PDB file of C-alpha atoms and ligand atoms in Angstrom:
ATOM      1  CA  PHE A 572     -34.061  53.685  94.252  1.00  0.00           C
ATOM      2  CA  SER A 573     -33.328  50.671  92.762  1.00  0.00           C
ATOM      3  CA  GLU A 574     -30.892  50.106  89.919  1.00  0.00           C
ATOM      4  CA  LYS A 575     -33.823  49.214  87.801  1.00  0.00           C
ATOM      5  CA  GLU A 576     -35.583  52.515  88.597  1.00  0.00           C
ATOM      6  CA  VAL A 577     -32.592  55.065  88.385  1.00  0.00           C
ATOM      7  CA  SER A 578     -29.060  54.692  86.720  1.00  0.00           C
ATOM      8  CA  VAL A 579     -26.535  56.821  87.830  1.00  0.00           C
ATOM      9  CA  ILE A 580     -22.973  57.609  86.110  1.00  0.00           C
ATOM     10  CA  PHE A 581     -20.400  59.411  88.276  1.00  0.00           C
ATOM     11  CA  VAL A 582     -18.275  61.758  86.316  1.00  0.00           C
ATOM     12  CA  LEU A 583     -15.045  62.383  88.154  1.00  0.00           C
ATOM     13  CA  GLY A 584     -11.949  64.098  87.237  1.00  0.00           C
ATOM     14  CA  GLY A 585      -9.584  66.964  88.293  1.00  0.00           C
ATOM     15  CA  PRO A 586     -10.712  70.775  88.358  1.00  0.00           C
ATOM     16  CA  GLY A 587     -10.998  71.755  84.763  1.00  0.00           C
ATOM     17  CA  ALA A 588     -10.711  68.483  83.130  1.00  0.00           C
ATOM     18  CA  GLY A 589     -13.930  69.095  81.244  1.00  0.00           C
ATOM     19  CA  LYS A 590     -16.539  67.184  82.987  1.00  0.00           C
ATOM     20  CA  GLY A 591     -19.183  69.765  82.698  1.00  0.00           C
ATOM     21  CA  THR A 592     -18.491  70.399  78.853  1.00  0.00           C
ATOM     22  CA  GLN A 593     -18.642  66.505  78.011  1.00  0.00           C
ATOM     23  CA  CYS A 594     -21.812  66.072  80.175  1.00  0.00           C
ATOM     24  CA  ALA A 595     -23.606  68.816  78.195  1.00  0.00           C
ATOM     25  CA  ASN A 596     -22.811  66.805  75.033  1.00  0.00           C
ATOM     26  CA  LEU A 597     -24.194  63.672  76.402  1.00  0.00           C
ATOM     27  CA  VAL A 598     -27.412  65.596  77.499  1.00  0.00           C
ATOM     28  CA  ARG A 599     -27.540  66.923  73.958  1.00  0.00           C
ATOM     29  CA  ASP A 600     -27.314  63.280  72.522  1.00  0.00           C
ATOM     30  CA  PHE A 601     -28.944  60.886  75.097  1.00  0.00           C
ATOM     31  CA  GLN A 602     -31.579  61.067  77.470  1.00  0.00           C
ATOM     32  CA  PHE A 603     -29.607  62.148  80.705  1.00  0.00           C
ATOM     33  CA  VAL A 604     -30.116  64.541  83.523  1.00  0.00           C
ATOM     34  CA  HIS A 605     -27.001  66.535  84.275  1.00  0.00           C
ATOM     35  CA  LEU A 606     -26.375  67.152  88.075  1.00  0.00           C
ATOM     36  CA  SER A 607     -23.188  68.938  88.543  1.00  0.00           C
ATOM     37  CA  ALA A 608     -22.461  68.781  92.509  1.00  0.00           C
ATOM     38  CA  GLY A 609     -20.663  72.178  92.267  1.00  0.00           C
ATOM     39  CA  ASP A 610     -23.640  73.805  90.575  1.00  0.00           C
ATOM     40  CA  LEU A 611     -26.029  72.523  92.983  1.00  0.00           C
ATOM     41  CA  LEU A 612     -23.826  73.911  95.843  1.00  0.00           C
ATOM     42  CA  ARG A 613     -23.285  77.347  94.133  1.00  0.00           C
ATOM     43  CA  ALA A 614     -27.100  77.560  93.612  1.00  0.00           C
ATOM     44  CA  GLU A 615     -27.705  76.647  97.281  1.00  0.00           C
ATOM     45  CA  GLN A 616     -25.131  79.396  98.288  1.00  0.00           C
ATOM     46  CA  ASN A 617     -26.913  82.009  96.502  1.00  0.00           C
ATOM     47  CA  ARG A 618     -30.390  81.015  97.680  1.00  0.00           C
ATOM     48  CA  SER A 619     -31.486  83.719  99.906  1.00  0.00           C
ATOM     49  CA  ASN A 620     -32.651  81.886 102.831  1.00  0.00           C
ATOM     50  CA  SER A 621     -29.972  79.153 102.919  1.00  0.00           C
ATOM     51  CA  LYS A 622     -28.489  78.476 106.201  1.00  0.00           C
ATOM     52  CA  TYR A 623     -25.404  76.889 104.259  1.00  0.00           C
ATOM     53  CA  GLY A 624     -24.613  79.986 102.217  1.00  0.00           C
ATOM     54  CA  GLU A 625     -21.426  81.228 104.250  1.00  0.00           C
ATOM     55  CA  LEU A 626     -20.189  77.695 104.673  1.00  0.00           C
ATOM     56  CA  ILE A 627     -20.505  76.635 101.152  1.00  0.00           C
ATOM     57  CA  LYS A 628     -18.754  79.957  99.943  1.00  0.00           C
ATOM     58  CA  HIS A 629     -16.046  79.253 102.333  1.00  0.00           C
ATOM     59  CA  TYR A 630     -15.234  75.424 101.305  1.00  0.00           C
ATOM     60  CA  ILE A 631     -15.387  76.542  97.587  1.00  0.00           C
ATOM     61  CA  LYS A 632     -13.017  79.384  97.695  1.00  0.00           C
ATOM     62  CA  GLU A 633     -10.570  77.066  99.773  1.00  0.00           C
ATOM     63  CA  GLY A 634     -10.983  74.167  97.446  1.00  0.00           C
ATOM     64  CA  LEU A 635     -12.317  72.069 100.194  1.00  0.00           C
ATOM     65  CA  ILE A 636     -14.958  69.333 100.237  1.00  0.00           C
ATOM     66  CA  VAL A 637     -18.178  70.591 101.646  1.00  0.00           C
ATOM     67  CA  PRO A 638     -19.455  68.266 104.447  1.00  0.00           C
ATOM     68  CA  GLN A 639     -21.447  65.502 102.669  1.00  0.00           C
ATOM     69  CA  GLU A 640     -24.825  66.019 104.615  1.00  0.00           C
ATOM     70  CA  VAL A 641     -25.254  69.035 102.436  1.00  0.00           C
ATOM     71  CA  THR A 642     -24.121  67.788  99.032  1.00  0.00           C
ATOM     72  CA  VAL A 643     -25.856  64.525  99.298  1.00  0.00           C
ATOM     73  CA  ALA A 644     -29.233  66.298 100.450  1.00  0.00           C
ATOM     74  CA  LEU A 645     -29.115  68.477  97.349  1.00  0.00           C
ATOM     75  CA  LEU A 646     -28.485  65.499  95.115  1.00  0.00           C
ATOM     76  CA  LYS A 647     -31.147  63.409  96.601  1.00  0.00           C
ATOM     77  CA  GLN A 648     -33.796  66.240  96.159  1.00  0.00           C
ATOM     78  CA  ALA A 649     -32.747  66.807  92.561  1.00  0.00           C
ATOM     79  CA  ILE A 650     -32.775  63.226  91.640  1.00  0.00           C
ATOM     80  CA  GLN A 651     -36.146  62.891  93.258  1.00  0.00           C
ATOM     81  CA  GLU A 652     -37.625  65.798  91.452  1.00  0.00           C
ATOM     82  CA  SER A 653     -36.497  64.453  88.080  1.00  0.00           C
ATOM     83  CA  TYR A 654     -37.594  61.258  88.795  1.00  0.00           C
ATOM     84  CA  GLU A 655     -40.975  62.422  89.471  1.00  0.00           C
ATOM     85  CA  LYS A 656     -40.907  63.966  85.880  1.00  0.00           C
ATOM     86  CA  GLY A 657     -40.000  60.559  84.424  1.00  0.00           C
ATOM     87  CA  GLN A 658     -36.288  60.923  84.194  1.00  0.00           C
ATOM     88  CA  LYS A 659     -34.233  57.823  84.780  1.00  0.00           C
ATOM     89  CA  ARG A 660     -30.685  58.442  83.847  1.00  0.00           C
ATOM     90  CA  PHE A 661     -28.421  60.705  85.645  1.00  0.00           C
ATOM     91  CA  LEU A 662     -24.896  62.111  85.162  1.00  0.00           C
ATOM     92  CA  VAL A 663     -23.584  63.025  88.522  1.00  0.00           C
ATOM     93  CA  ASP A 664     -20.875  65.343  87.833  1.00  0.00           C
ATOM     94  CA  GLY A 665     -18.040  66.153  90.283  1.00  0.00           C
ATOM     95  CA  PHE A 666     -19.304  63.925  92.922  1.00  0.00           C
ATOM     96  CA  PRO A 667     -18.416  61.765  94.943  1.00  0.00           C
ATOM     97  CA  ARG A 668     -15.164  63.500  95.897  1.00  0.00           C
ATOM     98  CA  LYS A 669     -14.487  61.846  99.142  1.00  0.00           C
ATOM     99  CA  MET A 670     -14.753  58.360 100.376  1.00  0.00           C
ATOM    100  CA  ASP A 671     -17.753  58.962 103.029  1.00  0.00           C
ATOM    101  CA  GLN A 672     -19.862  60.503 100.252  1.00  0.00           C
ATOM    102  CA  ALA A 673     -19.326  57.634  97.853  1.00  0.00           C
ATOM    103  CA  VAL A 674     -20.558  55.282 100.465  1.00  0.00           C
ATOM    104  CA  THR A 675     -23.507  57.213 101.441  1.00  0.00           C
ATOM    105  CA  PHE A 676     -24.751  58.044  98.068  1.00  0.00           C
ATOM    106  CA  GLU A 677     -24.622  54.417  97.034  1.00  0.00           C
ATOM    107  CA  GLU A 678     -26.344  53.159 100.322  1.00  0.00           C
ATOM    108  CA  GLU A 679     -29.020  55.891 100.777  1.00  0.00           C
ATOM    109  CA  ILE A 680     -29.859  56.823  97.087  1.00  0.00           C
ATOM    110  CA  VAL A 681     -28.564  54.146  94.355  1.00  0.00           C
ATOM    111  CA  PRO A 682     -25.363  52.433  93.506  1.00  0.00           C
ATOM    112  CA  SER A 683     -23.566  53.924  90.517  1.00  0.00           C
ATOM    113  CA  LYS A 684     -23.525  51.965  87.079  1.00  0.00           C
ATOM    114  CA  PHE A 685     -19.981  53.025  86.661  1.00  0.00           C
ATOM    115  CA  THR A 686     -17.587  56.101  86.921  1.00  0.00           C
ATOM    116  CA  LEU A 687     -16.493  57.967  83.892  1.00  0.00           C
ATOM    117  CA  PHE A 688     -13.001  59.377  84.861  1.00  0.00           C
ATOM    118  CA  PHE A 689     -11.460  62.532  83.322  1.00  0.00           C
ATOM    119  CA  ASP A 690      -7.826  62.077  83.228  1.00  0.00           C
ATOM    120  CA  CYS A 691      -6.011  65.276  82.453  1.00  0.00           C
ATOM    121  CA  PRO A 692      -2.258  66.572  83.160  1.00  0.00           C
ATOM    122  CA  GLU A 693      -2.418  69.623  85.901  1.00  0.00           C
ATOM    123  CA  SER A 694      -0.707  71.932  83.477  1.00  0.00           C
ATOM    124  CA  VAL A 695      -3.552  71.741  80.918  1.00  0.00           C
ATOM    125  CA  MET A 696      -6.133  71.861  83.731  1.00  0.00           C
ATOM    126  CA  LEU A 697      -4.436  75.134  85.247  1.00  0.00           C
ATOM    127  CA  LYS A 698      -4.406  76.739  81.817  1.00  0.00           C
ATOM    128  CA  ARG A 699      -8.251  75.981  81.173  1.00  0.00           C
ATOM    129  CA  LEU A 700      -9.143  77.077  84.353  1.00  0.00           C
ATOM    130  CA  LEU A 701      -7.253  80.572  84.241  1.00  0.00           C
ATOM    131  CA  GLU A 702      -8.761  81.066  80.902  1.00  0.00           C
ATOM    132  CA  ARG A 703     -12.193  80.344  82.021  1.00  0.00           C
ATOM    133  CA  GLY A 704     -11.418  82.556  85.067  1.00  0.00           C
ATOM    134  CA  LYS A 705     -11.324  85.840  82.831  1.00  0.00           C
ATOM    135  CA  THR A 706     -15.035  85.392  82.530  1.00  0.00           C
ATOM    136  CA  SER A 707     -16.558  83.004  84.835  1.00  0.00           C
ATOM    137  CA  GLY A 708     -17.035  84.795  87.858  1.00  0.00           C
ATOM    138  CA  ARG A 709     -16.343  81.881  89.940  1.00  0.00           C
ATOM    139  CA  SER A 710     -14.459  82.646  93.261  1.00  0.00           C
ATOM    140  CA  ASP A 711     -12.374  79.448  92.724  1.00  0.00           C
ATOM    141  CA  ASP A 712     -10.943  80.163  89.454  1.00  0.00           C
ATOM    142  CA  ASN A 713      -7.665  82.102  90.523  1.00  0.00           C
ATOM    143  CA  VAL A 714      -4.227  80.576  91.007  1.00  0.00           C
ATOM    144  CA  GLU A 715      -4.479  80.304  94.903  1.00  0.00           C
ATOM    145  CA  SER A 716      -7.692  78.509  94.938  1.00  0.00           C
ATOM    146  CA  ILE A 717      -6.833  76.253  91.903  1.00  0.00           C
ATOM    147  CA  LYS A 718      -3.568  75.075  93.738  1.00  0.00           C
ATOM    148  CA  LYS A 719      -5.891  73.936  96.698  1.00  0.00           C
ATOM    149  CA  ARG A 720      -8.207  72.332  94.471  1.00  0.00           C
ATOM    150  CA  PHE A 721      -5.569  70.426  92.834  1.00  0.00           C
ATOM    151  CA  LYS A 722      -4.249  69.272  96.268  1.00  0.00           C
ATOM    152  CA  THR A 723      -7.710  68.266  97.553  1.00  0.00           C
ATOM    153  CA  PHE A 724      -8.300  66.412  94.163  1.00  0.00           C
ATOM    154  CA  ILE A 725      -5.070  64.200  94.623  1.00  0.00           C
ATOM    155  CA  ASP A 726      -5.213  63.671  98.491  1.00  0.00           C
ATOM    156  CA  THR A 727      -9.193  63.390  98.828  1.00  0.00           C
ATOM    157  CA  SER A 728     -10.836  62.585  95.572  1.00  0.00           C
ATOM    158  CA  MET A 729      -8.353  60.152  93.845  1.00  0.00           C
ATOM    159  CA  PRO A 730      -8.893  57.603  96.617  1.00  0.00           C
ATOM    160  CA  VAL A 731     -12.529  57.434  95.393  1.00  0.00           C
ATOM    161  CA  VAL A 732     -11.492  56.715  91.819  1.00  0.00           C
ATOM    162  CA  LYS A 733      -9.203  54.038  93.050  1.00  0.00           C
ATOM    163  CA  HIS A 734     -11.991  52.532  95.018  1.00  0.00           C
ATOM    164  CA  PHE A 735     -14.311  52.019  92.152  1.00  0.00           C
ATOM    165  CA  GLU A 736     -11.193  51.050  90.118  1.00  0.00           C
ATOM    166  CA  GLU A 737     -10.894  48.060  92.371  1.00  0.00           C
ATOM    167  CA  GLN A 738     -14.515  47.210  91.770  1.00  0.00           C
ATOM    168  CA  GLY A 739     -13.780  47.460  88.024  1.00  0.00           C
ATOM    169  CA  LYS A 740     -16.235  50.243  87.513  1.00  0.00           C
ATOM    170  CA  VAL A 741     -14.207  53.065  85.810  1.00  0.00           C
ATOM    171  CA  VAL A 742     -13.753  53.901  82.374  1.00  0.00           C
ATOM    172  CA  THR A 743     -10.938  56.476  81.848  1.00  0.00           C
ATOM    173  CA  VAL A 744     -10.992  59.194  79.374  1.00  0.00           C
ATOM    174  CA  SER A 745      -7.868  60.978  78.295  1.00  0.00           C
ATOM    175  CA  CYS A 746      -8.663  64.527  78.139  1.00  0.00           C
ATOM    176  CA  ASP A 747      -5.590  66.267  76.815  1.00  0.00           C
ATOM    177  CA  HIS A 748      -7.352  66.564  73.451  1.00  0.00           C
ATOM    178  CA  ASP A 749      -9.562  68.913  71.600  1.00  0.00           C
ATOM    179  CA  MET A 750     -13.348  68.551  72.828  1.00  0.00           C
ATOM    180  CA  ASN A 751     -14.360  66.541  69.779  1.00  0.00           C
ATOM    181  CA  GLU A 752     -11.871  63.940  70.477  1.00  0.00           C
ATOM    182  CA  VAL A 753     -12.794  63.564  73.992  1.00  0.00           C
ATOM    183  CA  TYR A 754     -16.269  63.457  73.239  1.00  0.00           C
ATOM    184  CA  ASN A 755     -15.623  60.569  70.971  1.00  0.00           C
ATOM    185  CA  GLN A 756     -14.152  58.494  73.759  1.00  0.00           C
ATOM    186  CA  VAL A 757     -16.964  59.674  76.242  1.00  0.00           C
ATOM    187  CA  LYS A 758     -19.636  58.411  73.827  1.00  0.00           C
ATOM    188  CA  ALA A 759     -17.977  55.094  73.076  1.00  0.00           C
ATOM    189  CA  ALA A 760     -17.779  54.610  76.768  1.00  0.00           C
ATOM    190  CA  VAL A 761     -21.411  55.459  77.534  1.00  0.00           C
ATOM    191  CA  LYS A 762     -22.872  53.572  74.568  1.00  0.00           C
ATOM    192  CA  ASP A 763     -20.989  50.541  75.441  1.00  0.00           C
ATOM    193  CA  LYS A 764     -22.281  50.590  79.090  1.00  0.00           C
ATOM    194  CA  ILE A 765     -25.776  51.933  78.803  1.00  0.00           C
ATOM    195  CA  LEU A 766     -27.450  51.304  75.392  1.00  0.00           C
TER     196      LEU A 766
HETATM  197  N1  UP5 B1442     -12.479  72.816  78.014  1.00  0.00           N
HETATM  198  C1  UP5 B1442     -13.234  71.785  78.488  1.00  0.00           C
HETATM  199  N2  UP5 B1442     -12.858  70.623  77.579  1.00  0.00           N
HETATM  200  C2  UP5 B1442     -11.760  71.216  76.825  1.00  0.00           C
HETATM  201  C3  UP5 B1442     -10.953  70.756  75.772  1.00  0.00           C
HETATM  202  N3  UP5 B1442     -10.853  69.319  75.599  1.00  0.00           N
HETATM  203  N4  UP5 B1442      -9.984  71.420  75.172  1.00  0.00           N
HETATM  204  C4  UP5 B1442      -9.910  72.746  75.546  1.00  0.00           C
HETATM  205  N5  UP5 B1442     -10.655  73.407  76.375  1.00  0.00           N
HETATM  206  C5  UP5 B1442     -11.472  72.691  77.037  1.00  0.00           C
HETATM  207  O1  UP5 B1442     -13.977  72.880  81.465  1.00  0.00           O
HETATM  208  C6  UP5 B1442     -13.182  74.006  81.988  1.00  0.00           C
HETATM  209  C7  UP5 B1442     -12.730  74.844  80.933  1.00  0.00           C
HETATM  210  O2  UP5 B1442     -12.007  74.080  80.031  1.00  0.00           O
HETATM  211  C8  UP5 B1442     -13.884  75.553  80.276  1.00  0.00           C
HETATM  212  O3  UP5 B1442     -13.538  76.908  79.939  1.00  0.00           O
HETATM  213  C9  UP5 B1442     -13.984  74.769  78.859  1.00  0.00           C
HETATM  214  O4  UP5 B1442     -14.555  75.199  77.701  1.00  0.00           O
HETATM  215  C10 UP5 B1442     -12.546  74.055  78.478  1.00  0.00           C
HETATM  216  P1  UP5 B1442     -15.323  72.387  82.335  1.00  0.00           P
HETATM  217  O5  UP5 B1442     -16.060  71.472  81.363  1.00  0.00           O
HETATM  218  O6  UP5 B1442     -15.966  73.356  82.951  1.00  0.00           O
HETATM  219  O7  UP5 B1442     -14.512  71.562  83.334  1.00  0.00           O
HETATM  220  P2  UP5 B1442     -14.833  70.733  84.695  1.00  0.00           P
HETATM  221  O8  UP5 B1442     -14.072  69.577  84.789  1.00  0.00           O
HETATM  222  O9  UP5 B1442     -16.429  70.794  84.828  1.00  0.00           O
HETATM  223  O10 UP5 B1442     -14.386  71.929  85.732  1.00  0.00           O
HETATM  224  P3  UP5 B1442     -14.849  72.506  87.091  1.00  0.00           P
HETATM  225  O11 UP5 B1442     -14.157  73.567  87.374  1.00  0.00           O
HETATM  226  O12 UP5 B1442     -16.390  72.499  86.822  1.00  0.00           O
HETATM  227  O13 UP5 B1442     -14.516  71.314  88.018  1.00  0.00           O
HETATM  228  P4  UP5 B1442     -14.318  71.194  89.563  1.00  0.00           P
HETATM  229  O14 UP5 B1442     -14.542  69.946  89.768  1.00  0.00           O
HETATM  230  O15 UP5 B1442     -13.416  71.922  90.013  1.00  0.00           O
HETATM  231  O16 UP5 B1442     -15.641  72.107  89.911  1.00  0.00           O
HETATM  232  P5  UP5 B1442     -17.120  71.808  90.751  1.00  0.00           P
HETATM  233  O17 UP5 B1442     -17.964  72.743  90.234  1.00  0.00           O
HETATM  234  O18 UP5 B1442     -17.324  70.442  90.354  1.00  0.00           O
HETATM  235  O19 UP5 B1442     -16.600  71.971  92.261  1.00  0.00           O
HETATM  236  C11 UP5 B1442     -16.243  73.270  92.778  1.00  0.00           C
HETATM  237  C12 UP5 B1442     -16.089  73.070  94.129  1.00  0.00           C
HETATM  238  O20 UP5 B1442     -17.322  72.770  94.776  1.00  0.00           O
HETATM  239  C13 UP5 B1442     -15.028  72.035  94.594  1.00  0.00           C
HETATM  240  O21 UP5 B1442     -13.812  72.511  94.641  1.00  0.00           O
HETATM  241  C14 UP5 B1442     -15.524  72.097  96.047  1.00  0.00           C
HETATM  242  O22 UP5 B1442     -15.197  73.011  97.009  1.00  0.00           O
HETATM  243  C15 UP5 B1442     -17.098  72.001  95.881  1.00  0.00           C
HETATM  244  N6  UP5 B1442     -17.547  70.699  96.015  1.00  0.00           N
HETATM  245  C16 UP5 B1442     -17.850  70.006  97.036  1.00  0.00           C
HETATM  246  O23 UP5 B1442     -17.530  70.488  98.198  1.00  0.00           O
HETATM  247  N7  UP5 B1442     -18.427  68.847  96.924  1.00  0.00           N
HETATM  248  C17 UP5 B1442     -18.799  68.269  95.768  1.00  0.00           C
HETATM  249  O24 UP5 B1442     -19.312  67.037  95.753  1.00  0.00           O
HETATM  250  C18 UP5 B1442     -18.560  68.920  94.487  1.00  0.00           C
HETATM  251  C19 UP5 B1442     -17.971  70.127  94.736  1.00  0.00           C
HETATM  252 MG1   MG B1443     -17.787  71.568  86.191  1.00  0.00          MG
END
């Protein structure tokens, strides 16, 4: 795709920072398709004849990054399907979480417009995830997995944020506030860049 055909905003931030919550707000108010890489992987894991089911299950529980071939293919397919239905604006949530994915996506699919980065203290994210874990049924919403997800985020995903920051393509949102206040920051960032 060219940047004229399709615009992509990457939504990055630690586990439980509120990416999915705020993407849902943006979908409600603007014309975006929300693609959560984690949701796509969980759906693939549960698809009955997927050859990647066991692999995805293991990586998610251990808080590790699934090999890019799997995730990039799922995103490419989802974007293609929506594009064919006339959709042009995408929020790519929770991706790219590793440098190789960032490079491959921008080379093989489309360069991102910018990255919305959700900055949140670990203590706040931990509290949110443990609370959500009471009902989410997610295999990684437990203390052991959460600690591993935090470590992967710092070691592997923050370098991606730094990479885009060096290109002047990051807008940081401070997430340790109530949902409406966070959304005001998100809306301002998106309006400024897209509309
Ligand atoms: N909440 C949200 N905002 C709040 C606020 N302002 N005040 C109070 N509460 C707030 O929110 C989390 C919880 O907090 C919710 O209960 C919400 O109500 C509350 P949510 O919006 O779900 O946060 P989000 O940032 O989306 O958290 P999530 O757990 O989805 O983040 P992760 O990035 O960890 O999860 P994801 O699904 O993206 O990835 C899971 C795993 O998949 C990864 O660990 C990895 O193993 C794998 N993966 C890959 O391998 N490759 C990829 O490219 C992507 C994922
Ligand atoms: Mg999410």
